[in-house]
Amino acid sequence: GLDRDVRRLAPNELVRAILAAPVDLMFNGGVGTFVKAATESNAEAGDKANDPVRVNGAELRARCVAEGGNLGFTQLGRIEYARAGGRINTDFIDNSAGVDTSDHEVNIKILLAPELASERLSVVDRDVLLASMTGEVSQLVLAHNFDQNLALANSMYRRVVLAGQHEAWMRTLEAAGLLDRQLEFLPSTEEMTARIAAGDGLTRPELAVLLSYTKIALSKWVLASDLPDDPYLADRLVQYFPAPLRDRYAGVMPEHRLAREIITTVAVNRFVNSQGITAYHRLSTETGSGVADIIRAQLASRAIFAVGLDEVRLRRLTGLDALDATELRVTLRRMVERGTRWLLHNQRGPLDVTAAVAEYGPDVARLRPELGRLLTGEQASAAALATPRWLAAGVPAGLVDNLVTAGRAHTLLSVVQVGHRLGIEPKRVAEVHFRLADALGIDLLMAGVDVLPRQVRWDAMARAALRDELLAAHSELTAEVLADADPRASAEDLVAGWMAADPTVANRVATIRQLSDGTPDVARMNVGLSQVRAMLAG
């Protein structure tokens, strides 16, 4: 990146030229703070020895930065570089494998301490055992770091849409005394308001900070709950350790003095990495549920929809464009969140994860491959439109079927619930359920609710409440149509007969379709919901 006539550079000039070179990757692996923000003085960078070579974030021309050393950038320098188009995390994200490895080492030694004390294991044999697990510990650590970086990629993808939720979550953390925005160089409420108005959100380095504080807060609250003692999470403790320890010492792992802390760390990491920074905040605000019940419901939702299998299949698609892969990951994440919300609304008392998976999992698994055929109207059109795009991108057909219908997969929980309640085959319930959505315009209302604004807390809560109430009313209408119905009649005939039996239905459906014809807003959707409720009352 030097001018053609440059033949000589002083040492300090050379280092500055290297820092500002137009390259794909700049990797910092040494000691010193080399990049600050234009708004900061060299004194504020706190590294006097490197004052002569330091550059500003906006001066960097590298496409991305990896921080192998600590404090190579000031946080404001990272933010300036990111806002200029650079891609960067933070040093504590890029360096977290070191800390993670140390945690594994310490926890393994704690596990083996009683074996040493009882002389069932010699120091020499322990050291040989430790060395033999190096490769697997590395893989466990790298897998966690991989997931954490995917979480940040997902957060970047949704950073503008969820900017209002990020602001609300920061206020919640501040109120709990768990976050000092000024100390962490996070934008104030006033600055966030300005960014939202400009169609902007948090940068990746800022999201990295908020991701970390989210894990800190949830770990604190989970550890104080009964979640670490839930039998469903017992395998988190065992899976934390390498195979040789699982084979020999699984029986004594529950006695590990940090067992609850390990389970908490694993559970929180998995929840935040897979579900995102604001999922807990939104679900707790919308449902009133505590952290333990939210994580239980999310675990149940993931198991019911077997989302882990789809995630693995996505990871194996090495030729898929990164942005496309992120979009598909977020699609699965939203499906899980909607299933989580449904379970929180429909289960009374502490959720038994195993029982919920047993109740809904088998029928959902049978119905999910049929969902593309069951969808009607706008929902079917949207799925059909998306299918060729993902097939052309190299996504396997079976995975495409799951992904293009993921936005409505959570409604299968209502279908299964009605089927179990009435003693009717869930597939039969599903046929009526989706036919009813098309005939009454419920799918149009759902589509309208999906695009309502969510930047302001109350808008987000109104949007979630409308979706939940529509889904509940739709479920009850399905049950009403099926009650005492002729088992030989087709879904179309059942729905048509039910509609014909109430002369007010036609006018109500006409009103719903008129409401859906304009730009969706909360008032329109509330009127539509009232029309649906009125049909139920009739």
Coordinates of C-alpha atoms in Angstrom, one line a residue:
G1 CA 0.0 0.0 0.0
L2 CA 3.0 2.4 -0.2
D3 CA 3.4 5.0 -2.9
R4 CA 5.6 3.8 -5.8
D5 CA 8.3 6.3 -5.1
V6 CA 8.8 5.2 -1.5
R7 CA 12.2 3.6 -1.1
R8 CA 13.1 4.2 2.5
L9 CA 11.1 4.4 5.8
A10 CA 12.2 5.2 9.3
P11 CA 11.4 2.3 11.7
N12 CA 8.3 4.0 13.2
E13 CA 7.0 4.9 9.8
L14 CA 7.5 1.3 8.7
V15 CA 5.4 -0.1 11.6
R16 CA 2.6 2.5 10.9
A17 CA 2.6 1.5 7.3
I18 CA 2.4 -2.2 8.2
L19 CA -0.6 -1.5 10.6
A20 CA -2.4 0.5 7.8
A21 CA -1.6 -1.9 4.9
P22 CA -4.4 -3.0 2.6
V23 CA -4.5 -6.7 3.5
D24 CA -7.2 -9.4 4.2
L25 CA -6.1 -10.1 7.8
M26 CA -4.2 -8.3 10.4
F27 CA -3.1 -10.6 13.3
N28 CA -1.8 -9.0 16.5
G29 CA 0.1 -11.5 18.6
G30 CA 2.4 -9.2 20.6
V31 CA 2.3 -6.8 23.6
G32 CA 1.2 -3.2 23.2
T33 CA -1.7 -1.1 22.1
F34 CA -1.3 -0.2 18.5
V35 CA -4.7 1.1 17.5
K36 CA -6.9 3.8 19.1
A37 CA -9.8 5.9 18.1
A38 CA -9.4 9.4 16.5
T39 CA -11.3 10.7 19.5
E40 CA -8.7 9.4 22.0
S41 CA -5.3 10.7 22.8
N42 CA -2.2 8.6 23.0
A43 CA -2.2 9.0 26.7
E44 CA -5.7 7.5 26.9
A45 CA -4.4 4.4 25.1
G46 CA -2.1 3.8 28.1
D47 CA 0.9 2.5 26.3
K48 CA 3.5 5.2 26.0
A49 CA 6.2 3.0 24.4
N50 CA 4.1 2.6 21.3
D51 CA 2.9 6.2 21.0
P52 CA 5.1 6.9 17.9
V53 CA 3.6 3.9 15.9
R54 CA 0.0 4.0 17.0
V55 CA -2.7 4.5 14.3
N56 CA -6.5 5.2 14.4
G57 CA -9.1 2.6 13.8
A58 CA -10.4 4.3 10.6
E59 CA -6.9 4.3 9.1
L60 CA -6.7 0.5 9.0
R61 CA -7.3 -1.0 5.6
A62 CA -7.2 -4.7 6.6
R63 CA -10.5 -6.4 5.9
C64 CA -10.6 -8.1 9.3
V65 CA -8.5 -8.3 12.5
A66 CA -7.7 -11.2 14.8
E67 CA -6.4 -10.2 18.2
G68 CA -4.0 -12.9 19.3
G69 CA -2.6 -10.6 22.0
N70 CA -4.4 -8.6 24.7
L71 CA -5.1 -4.9 24.4
G72 CA -3.8 -4.5 20.9
F73 CA -6.7 -2.1 20.3
T74 CA -8.5 0.2 22.6
Q75 CA -12.2 -0.6 22.6
L76 CA -13.0 2.7 21.0
G77 CA -10.4 1.9 18.4
R78 CA -12.2 -1.3 17.6
I79 CA -15.5 0.4 17.4
E80 CA -14.1 3.1 15.0
Y81 CA -12.6 0.4 12.8
A82 CA -15.8 -1.6 12.8
R83 CA -17.9 1.5 11.9
A84 CA -15.6 2.1 9.0
G85 CA -16.4 -1.4 7.7
G86 CA -13.7 -3.5 9.4
R87 CA -14.5 -6.9 10.9
I88 CA -13.3 -7.4 14.4
N89 CA -14.4 -9.0 17.7
T90 CA -12.5 -8.1 20.9
D91 CA -9.4 -9.5 22.5
F92 CA -11.3 -11.4 25.1
I93 CA -13.4 -13.1 22.4
D94 CA -10.4 -14.0 20.2
N95 CA -8.4 -15.1 23.2
S96 CA -11.1 -17.0 25.0
A97 CA -9.7 -20.4 24.0
G98 CA -6.8 -19.9 26.4
V99 CA -9.1 -19.3 29.4
D100 CA -11.3 -22.1 28.3
T101 CA -8.3 -24.5 28.2
S102 CA -7.2 -23.5 31.6
D103 CA -10.7 -24.1 33.0
H104 CA -10.7 -27.6 31.6
E105 CA -7.3 -28.3 33.0
V106 CA -8.2 -27.1 36.5
N107 CA -11.6 -28.9 36.5
I108 CA -9.9 -32.1 35.3
K109 CA -7.3 -31.9 38.1
I110 CA -10.1 -31.3 40.7
L111 CA -11.9 -34.4 39.4
L112 CA -8.8 -36.5 39.7
A113 CA -7.7 -35.1 43.1
P114 CA -9.6 -37.7 45.2
E115 CA -8.1 -40.5 43.0
L116 CA -4.6 -39.1 43.8
A117 CA -5.4 -38.7 47.5
S118 CA -6.6 -42.3 47.7
E119 CA -3.6 -43.5 45.7
R120 CA -5.9 -45.2 43.2
L121 CA -4.1 -43.0 40.7
S122 CA -0.4 -42.1 40.8
V123 CA 0.9 -38.7 39.8
V124 CA 2.9 -40.2 36.9
D125 CA -0.2 -42.0 35.6
R126 CA -2.3 -38.8 36.0
D127 CA 0.2 -36.8 34.0
V128 CA 0.2 -39.4 31.2
L129 CA -3.6 -39.3 31.3
L130 CA -3.6 -35.5 31.1
A131 CA -1.2 -35.5 28.1
S132 CA -3.3 -38.1 26.3
M133 CA -6.4 -35.8 26.4
T134 CA -4.7 -32.8 24.9
G135 CA -6.2 -33.2 21.5
E136 CA -9.8 -33.8 22.7
V137 CA -9.6 -30.8 25.1
S138 CA -8.5 -28.7 22.2
Q139 CA -11.5 -29.9 20.2
L140 CA -13.9 -29.2 23.0
V141 CA -12.5 -25.7 23.5
L142 CA -12.4 -24.9 19.7
A143 CA -16.0 -26.1 19.3
H144 CA -17.1 -23.7 22.0
N145 CA -15.2 -20.8 20.4
F146 CA -16.6 -21.7 17.0
D147 CA -20.2 -21.5 18.4
Q148 CA -19.4 -18.2 20.1
N149 CA -18.2 -16.7 16.9
L150 CA -21.3 -18.0 15.1
A151 CA -23.4 -16.3 17.8
L152 CA -21.7 -13.0 17.1
A153 CA -22.3 -13.5 13.3
N154 CA -26.0 -14.2 14.0
S155 CA -26.1 -11.1 16.2
M156 CA -24.6 -8.9 13.5
Y157 CA -27.2 -10.2 11.1
R158 CA -30.0 -9.0 13.4
R159 CA -28.2 -6.0 15.0
V160 CA -30.5 -3.4 13.4
V161 CA -33.8 -5.3 13.8
L162 CA -33.0 -6.0 17.5
A163 CA -31.3 -2.7 18.3
G164 CA -34.3 -1.6 20.5
Q165 CA -34.1 -4.9 22.3
H166 CA -30.3 -4.5 22.9
E167 CA -31.1 -1.1 24.4
A168 CA -33.8 -2.5 26.7
W169 CA -31.5 -5.3 27.8
M170 CA -28.7 -2.9 28.6
R171 CA -31.0 -0.9 30.7
T172 CA -32.1 -4.1 32.5
L173 CA -28.5 -5.1 33.2
E174 CA -27.7 -1.6 34.5
A175 CA -30.7 -1.7 36.8
A176 CA -29.5 -5.0 38.2
G177 CA -26.1 -3.4 38.9
L178 CA -24.4 -5.8 36.4
L179 CA -23.3 -3.4 33.7
D180 CA -21.6 0.0 33.6
R181 CA -22.1 1.3 30.0
Q182 CA -19.6 4.1 30.3
L183 CA -16.9 1.8 31.7
E184 CA -17.4 -0.7 28.8
F185 CA -17.8 2.1 26.1
L186 CA -21.3 1.0 25.2
P187 CA -23.6 3.7 23.8
S188 CA -25.9 5.6 26.1
T189 CA -29.6 5.5 25.7
E190 CA -29.5 8.8 23.9
E191 CA -26.9 7.5 21.4
M192 CA -28.8 4.2 20.9
T193 CA -32.0 6.2 20.2
A194 CA -30.1 8.2 17.5
R195 CA -28.6 5.0 16.0
I196 CA -32.1 3.3 15.9
A197 CA -33.5 6.4 14.2
A198 CA -30.7 6.2 11.6
G199 CA -31.3 2.5 11.0
D200 CA -28.2 1.5 12.8
G201 CA -27.3 -0.7 15.8
L202 CA -24.4 -2.0 17.9
T203 CA -21.1 -2.8 16.2
R204 CA -19.5 -6.2 16.5
P205 CA -17.1 -5.2 19.3
E206 CA -20.0 -3.8 21.2
L207 CA -22.1 -6.9 20.7
A208 CA -19.1 -8.9 21.9
V209 CA -19.2 -7.0 25.2
L210 CA -23.0 -7.4 25.5
L211 CA -22.7 -11.1 24.7
S212 CA -20.3 -11.5 27.5
Y213 CA -22.3 -9.6 30.1
T214 CA -25.4 -11.6 29.0
K215 CA -23.5 -14.8 29.9
I216 CA -22.3 -13.4 33.2
A217 CA -25.8 -12.3 34.2
L218 CA -27.5 -15.5 33.2
S219 CA -24.8 -17.6 34.9
K220 CA -25.4 -15.7 38.1
W221 CA -29.2 -16.2 38.0
V222 CA -29.0 -19.9 36.8
L223 CA -26.6 -20.8 39.6
A224 CA -29.0 -19.4 42.1
S225 CA -31.9 -21.5 40.7
D226 CA -32.7 -25.2 40.7
L227 CA -31.8 -25.6 37.0
P228 CA -28.2 -27.0 37.6
D229 CA -29.9 -29.8 39.6
D230 CA -32.4 -30.8 36.8
P231 CA -31.7 -34.4 35.8
Y232 CA -32.1 -33.3 32.1
L233 CA -28.9 -31.3 32.4
A234 CA -26.9 -34.0 34.1
D235 CA -25.2 -34.9 30.8
R236 CA -23.8 -31.4 30.5
L237 CA -21.4 -32.2 33.3
V238 CA -20.3 -35.5 31.8
Q239 CA -19.9 -34.2 28.3
Y240 CA -17.7 -31.3 29.6
F241 CA -14.9 -33.9 30.2
P242 CA -12.9 -35.8 27.6
A243 CA -13.8 -39.4 26.7
P244 CA -11.2 -41.1 28.9
L245 CA -12.6 -39.4 32.0
R246 CA -16.2 -40.1 30.9
D247 CA -15.3 -43.8 30.6
R248 CA -13.5 -44.1 33.9
Y249 CA -15.0 -41.5 36.2
A250 CA -18.5 -40.6 35.1
G251 CA -19.9 -42.1 38.3
V252 CA -18.0 -39.7 40.5
M253 CA -18.4 -36.6 38.4
P254 CA -21.6 -35.5 40.3
E255 CA -19.4 -35.2 43.4
H256 CA -17.1 -32.7 41.7
R257 CA -17.1 -29.6 43.9
L258 CA -17.8 -27.3 41.0
A259 CA -20.4 -29.6 39.4
R260 CA -23.2 -27.0 39.5
E261 CA -20.9 -24.3 38.2
I262 CA -19.8 -26.5 35.3
I263 CA -23.4 -27.4 34.4
T264 CA -24.4 -23.7 34.7
T265 CA -21.5 -22.6 32.4
V266 CA -22.3 -25.2 29.7
A267 CA -26.0 -24.6 29.9
V268 CA -25.7 -20.8 29.6
N269 CA -23.1 -20.9 26.9
R270 CA -25.3 -23.2 24.8
F271 CA -28.4 -21.1 25.4
V272 CA -26.8 -17.7 24.5
N273 CA -24.7 -19.1 21.6
S274 CA -27.7 -20.8 20.0
Q275 CA -30.5 -18.4 20.9
G276 CA -28.8 -15.0 20.9
I277 CA -28.1 -12.1 23.2
T278 CA -31.7 -10.8 23.9
A279 CA -33.6 -14.1 23.8
Y280 CA -33.8 -14.4 27.6
H281 CA -34.8 -10.7 28.0
R282 CA -37.5 -10.9 25.4
L283 CA -39.0 -14.2 26.6
S284 CA -38.9 -13.1 30.3
T285 CA -40.6 -9.8 29.5
E286 CA -43.2 -11.3 27.3
T287 CA -44.1 -14.4 29.4
G288 CA -43.0 -13.4 32.9
S289 CA -41.0 -16.6 33.2
G290 CA -37.7 -17.0 35.1
V291 CA -34.4 -18.0 33.7
A292 CA -34.7 -21.6 34.7
D293 CA -38.0 -22.1 33.0
I294 CA -36.9 -20.3 29.9
I295 CA -33.8 -22.4 29.4
R296 CA -35.9 -25.6 30.1
A297 CA -38.4 -24.6 27.5
Q298 CA -35.7 -23.7 25.0
L299 CA -34.1 -27.1 25.6
A300 CA -37.4 -28.8 25.0
S301 CA -38.1 -26.8 21.9
R302 CA -34.7 -27.7 20.4
A303 CA -35.3 -31.4 21.1
I304 CA -38.9 -31.4 19.8
F305 CA -37.8 -29.9 16.5
A306 CA -34.5 -31.9 16.4
V307 CA -32.8 -28.6 15.5
G308 CA -29.4 -29.9 16.3
L309 CA -29.5 -32.2 13.4
D310 CA -30.3 -29.4 11.0
E311 CA -27.5 -27.2 12.5
V312 CA -25.0 -30.0 11.9
R313 CA -26.2 -30.4 8.3
L314 CA -25.8 -26.7 7.8
R315 CA -22.2 -26.7 9.1
R316 CA -21.3 -29.4 6.7
L317 CA -22.3 -27.3 3.7
T318 CA -18.8 -25.9 3.1
G319 CA -19.7 -24.3 -0.2
L320 CA -22.6 -22.2 1.2
D321 CA -22.2 -18.5 1.2
A322 CA -21.5 -17.2 4.7
L323 CA -24.4 -14.7 4.7
D324 CA -26.8 -17.4 3.4
A325 CA -25.6 -19.7 6.2
T326 CA -26.2 -17.0 8.8
E327 CA -29.7 -16.4 7.4
L328 CA -30.5 -20.1 7.7
R329 CA -29.1 -20.4 11.2
V330 CA -31.2 -17.4 12.3
T331 CA -34.3 -19.1 10.7
L332 CA -33.8 -22.1 12.9
R333 CA -33.1 -19.9 15.9
R334 CA -36.4 -18.1 15.4
M335 CA -38.3 -21.4 15.1
V336 CA -36.8 -22.6 18.4
E337 CA -37.7 -19.3 20.1
R338 CA -41.3 -19.4 18.9
G339 CA -41.6 -23.0 20.2
T340 CA -40.0 -21.9 23.5
R341 CA -42.6 -19.1 23.9
W342 CA -45.4 -21.5 23.1
L343 CA -44.3 -24.0 25.7
L344 CA -43.9 -21.2 28.3
H345 CA -47.5 -20.1 27.6
N346 CA -49.0 -23.5 27.5
Q347 CA -47.3 -25.3 30.4
R348 CA -48.3 -24.7 34.0
G349 CA -45.6 -24.9 36.7
P350 CA -42.0 -26.0 36.2
L351 CA -41.5 -27.6 32.8
D352 CA -40.5 -31.2 32.7
V353 CA -38.2 -31.2 29.7
T354 CA -38.3 -35.0 29.2
A355 CA -42.1 -35.2 29.5
A356 CA -42.6 -32.3 27.1
V357 CA -40.3 -33.9 24.5
A358 CA -42.0 -37.2 24.9
E359 CA -45.5 -35.6 24.5
Y360 CA -44.8 -33.5 21.4
G361 CA -41.6 -34.8 19.8
P362 CA -42.8 -37.9 18.0
D363 CA -45.9 -36.3 16.4
V364 CA -44.0 -33.2 15.4
A365 CA -41.3 -35.4 13.8
R366 CA -44.0 -37.1 11.8
L367 CA -45.8 -33.9 10.8
R368 CA -42.7 -31.8 10.0
P369 CA -41.9 -33.5 6.6
E370 CA -45.6 -32.9 5.7
L371 CA -45.6 -29.2 6.6
G372 CA -44.8 -28.0 3.1
R373 CA -47.9 -29.8 1.8
L374 CA -50.1 -28.8 4.7
L375 CA -49.4 -25.0 4.4
T376 CA -51.9 -23.0 2.4
G377 CA -52.3 -19.5 0.9
E378 CA -49.6 -17.0 1.6
Q379 CA -47.6 -19.4 3.7
A380 CA -47.5 -22.0 1.0
S381 CA -46.5 -19.4 -1.6
A382 CA -43.7 -18.1 0.5
A383 CA -42.3 -21.6 1.0
A384 CA -42.6 -22.4 -2.7
L385 CA -40.8 -19.2 -3.6
A386 CA -37.9 -19.8 -1.2
T387 CA -37.3 -23.4 -2.2
P388 CA -35.6 -22.9 -5.6
R389 CA -33.2 -20.3 -4.1
W390 CA -31.9 -22.7 -1.4
L391 CA -31.7 -25.7 -3.7
A392 CA -29.6 -23.6 -6.2
A393 CA -27.3 -22.6 -3.3
G394 CA -26.5 -26.3 -2.7
V395 CA -28.7 -27.0 0.3
P396 CA -30.0 -30.6 0.3
A397 CA -33.7 -31.0 -0.5
G398 CA -34.7 -32.5 2.9
L399 CA -33.0 -29.6 4.8
V400 CA -34.6 -27.1 2.4
D401 CA -38.1 -28.5 3.3
N402 CA -37.4 -28.0 7.0
L403 CA -36.0 -24.5 6.5
V404 CA -38.6 -23.0 4.2
T405 CA -41.4 -24.1 6.6
A406 CA -39.6 -23.2 9.8
G407 CA -41.5 -20.0 10.3
R408 CA -44.7 -21.9 10.9
A409 CA -43.2 -25.1 12.5
H410 CA -44.1 -23.9 16.0
T411 CA -47.8 -24.1 15.1
L412 CA -47.4 -27.9 15.0
L413 CA -47.3 -27.8 18.8
S414 CA -50.9 -26.4 18.9
V415 CA -51.9 -29.1 16.4
V416 CA -50.5 -31.9 18.5
Q417 CA -52.0 -30.4 21.6
V418 CA -55.5 -30.3 20.0
G419 CA -55.0 -33.9 18.7
H420 CA -54.1 -35.2 22.1
R421 CA -56.9 -33.4 23.8
L422 CA -59.6 -34.6 21.3
G423 CA -58.1 -38.0 20.7
I424 CA -57.8 -37.3 17.0
E425 CA -54.8 -38.2 14.8
P426 CA -52.6 -35.0 14.7
K427 CA -52.2 -35.3 10.9
R428 CA -56.0 -34.9 10.6
V429 CA -55.9 -31.9 13.0
A430 CA -53.1 -30.3 10.9
E431 CA -55.1 -30.6 7.7
V432 CA -58.0 -28.7 9.3
H433 CA -55.8 -26.3 11.1
F434 CA -54.0 -25.0 8.0
R435 CA -57.1 -25.1 5.9
L436 CA -58.8 -22.9 8.5
A437 CA -55.9 -20.5 8.5
D438 CA -56.3 -19.9 4.8
A439 CA -60.1 -19.8 4.8
L440 CA -60.4 -17.3 7.6
G441 CA -57.4 -15.1 6.7
I442 CA -55.5 -16.0 9.9
D443 CA -52.3 -16.6 7.9
L444 CA -52.6 -13.0 6.5
L445 CA -52.9 -11.7 10.1
M446 CA -49.9 -13.7 11.2
A447 CA -47.9 -12.3 8.3
G448 CA -48.9 -8.8 9.3
V449 CA -47.9 -9.4 12.9
D450 CA -44.5 -10.7 11.9
V451 CA -43.6 -7.3 10.3
L452 CA -44.8 -5.1 13.1
P453 CA -42.1 -2.8 14.6
R454 CA -40.3 -4.1 17.7
Q455 CA -37.6 -1.4 18.4
V456 CA -39.6 0.0 21.4
R457 CA -40.2 -2.3 24.3
W458 CA -44.0 -1.9 24.2
D459 CA -44.1 -2.4 20.5
A460 CA -42.2 -5.7 20.9
M461 CA -44.5 -6.8 23.7
A462 CA -47.6 -5.9 21.7
R463 CA -46.3 -7.8 18.7
A464 CA -45.6 -10.9 20.8
A465 CA -49.0 -10.8 22.5
L466 CA -50.8 -10.5 19.2
R467 CA -49.0 -13.5 17.8
D468 CA -49.6 -15.6 20.9
E469 CA -53.3 -14.7 21.1
L470 CA -53.8 -15.4 17.4
L471 CA -52.2 -18.8 17.7
A472 CA -54.3 -19.6 20.8
A473 CA -57.5 -18.5 19.0
H474 CA -56.6 -20.5 15.9
S475 CA -56.0 -23.6 18.0
E476 CA -59.4 -23.3 19.7
L477 CA -61.1 -22.7 16.4
T478 CA -59.5 -25.8 15.0
A479 CA -60.8 -27.8 18.0
E480 CA -64.3 -26.3 17.5
V481 CA -64.4 -27.4 13.8
L482 CA -63.2 -30.9 14.7
A483 CA -65.5 -31.4 17.7
D484 CA -68.1 -34.1 16.8
A485 CA -67.0 -33.9 13.2
D486 CA -67.7 -36.6 10.6
P487 CA -64.4 -38.6 10.5
R488 CA -65.0 -39.3 6.8
A489 CA -65.3 -35.7 5.7
S490 CA -62.4 -33.9 4.1
A491 CA -60.7 -30.9 5.9
E492 CA -62.1 -28.6 3.2
D493 CA -65.7 -29.9 3.7
L494 CA -65.4 -29.6 7.5
V495 CA -64.1 -26.0 7.3
A496 CA -66.7 -25.0 4.7
G497 CA -69.5 -26.6 6.7
W498 CA -68.4 -24.9 9.9
M499 CA -68.3 -21.5 8.2
A500 CA -71.6 -21.9 6.6
A501 CA -73.2 -22.7 10.0
D502 CA -72.6 -19.2 11.2
P503 CA -73.8 -16.4 8.9
T504 CA -71.6 -13.8 10.5
V505 CA -68.3 -15.6 9.5
A506 CA -68.3 -14.4 5.9
N507 CA -68.4 -10.8 6.9
R508 CA -65.8 -11.2 9.5
V509 CA -63.5 -12.9 7.0
A510 CA -64.1 -10.1 4.6
T511 CA -63.1 -7.6 7.3
I512 CA -59.9 -9.5 8.0
R513 CA -58.9 -9.5 4.4
Q514 CA -59.5 -5.8 4.1
L515 CA -57.3 -5.2 7.2
S516 CA -54.6 -7.3 5.7
D517 CA -54.7 -5.3 2.4
G518 CA -52.9 -2.2 3.9
T519 CA -49.7 -1.6 5.9
P520 CA -49.9 -3.6 9.0
D521 CA -50.0 -1.8 12.4
V522 CA -51.1 -2.8 15.9
A523 CA -54.5 -1.2 15.5
R524 CA -55.3 -3.2 12.4
M525 CA -54.0 -6.4 13.8
N526 CA -56.0 -6.0 17.0
V527 CA -59.2 -5.5 15.0
G528 CA -58.3 -8.6 13.1
L529 CA -57.8 -10.5 16.3
S530 CA -61.1 -9.4 17.6
Q531 CA -62.8 -10.7 14.5
V532 CA -61.1 -14.1 15.0
R533 CA -62.2 -14.2 18.7
A534 CA -65.7 -13.3 17.7
M535 CA -65.9 -16.3 15.4
L536 CA -64.7 -18.4 18.3
A537 CA -67.3 -17.0 20.6
G538 CA -70.0 -17.6 18.0

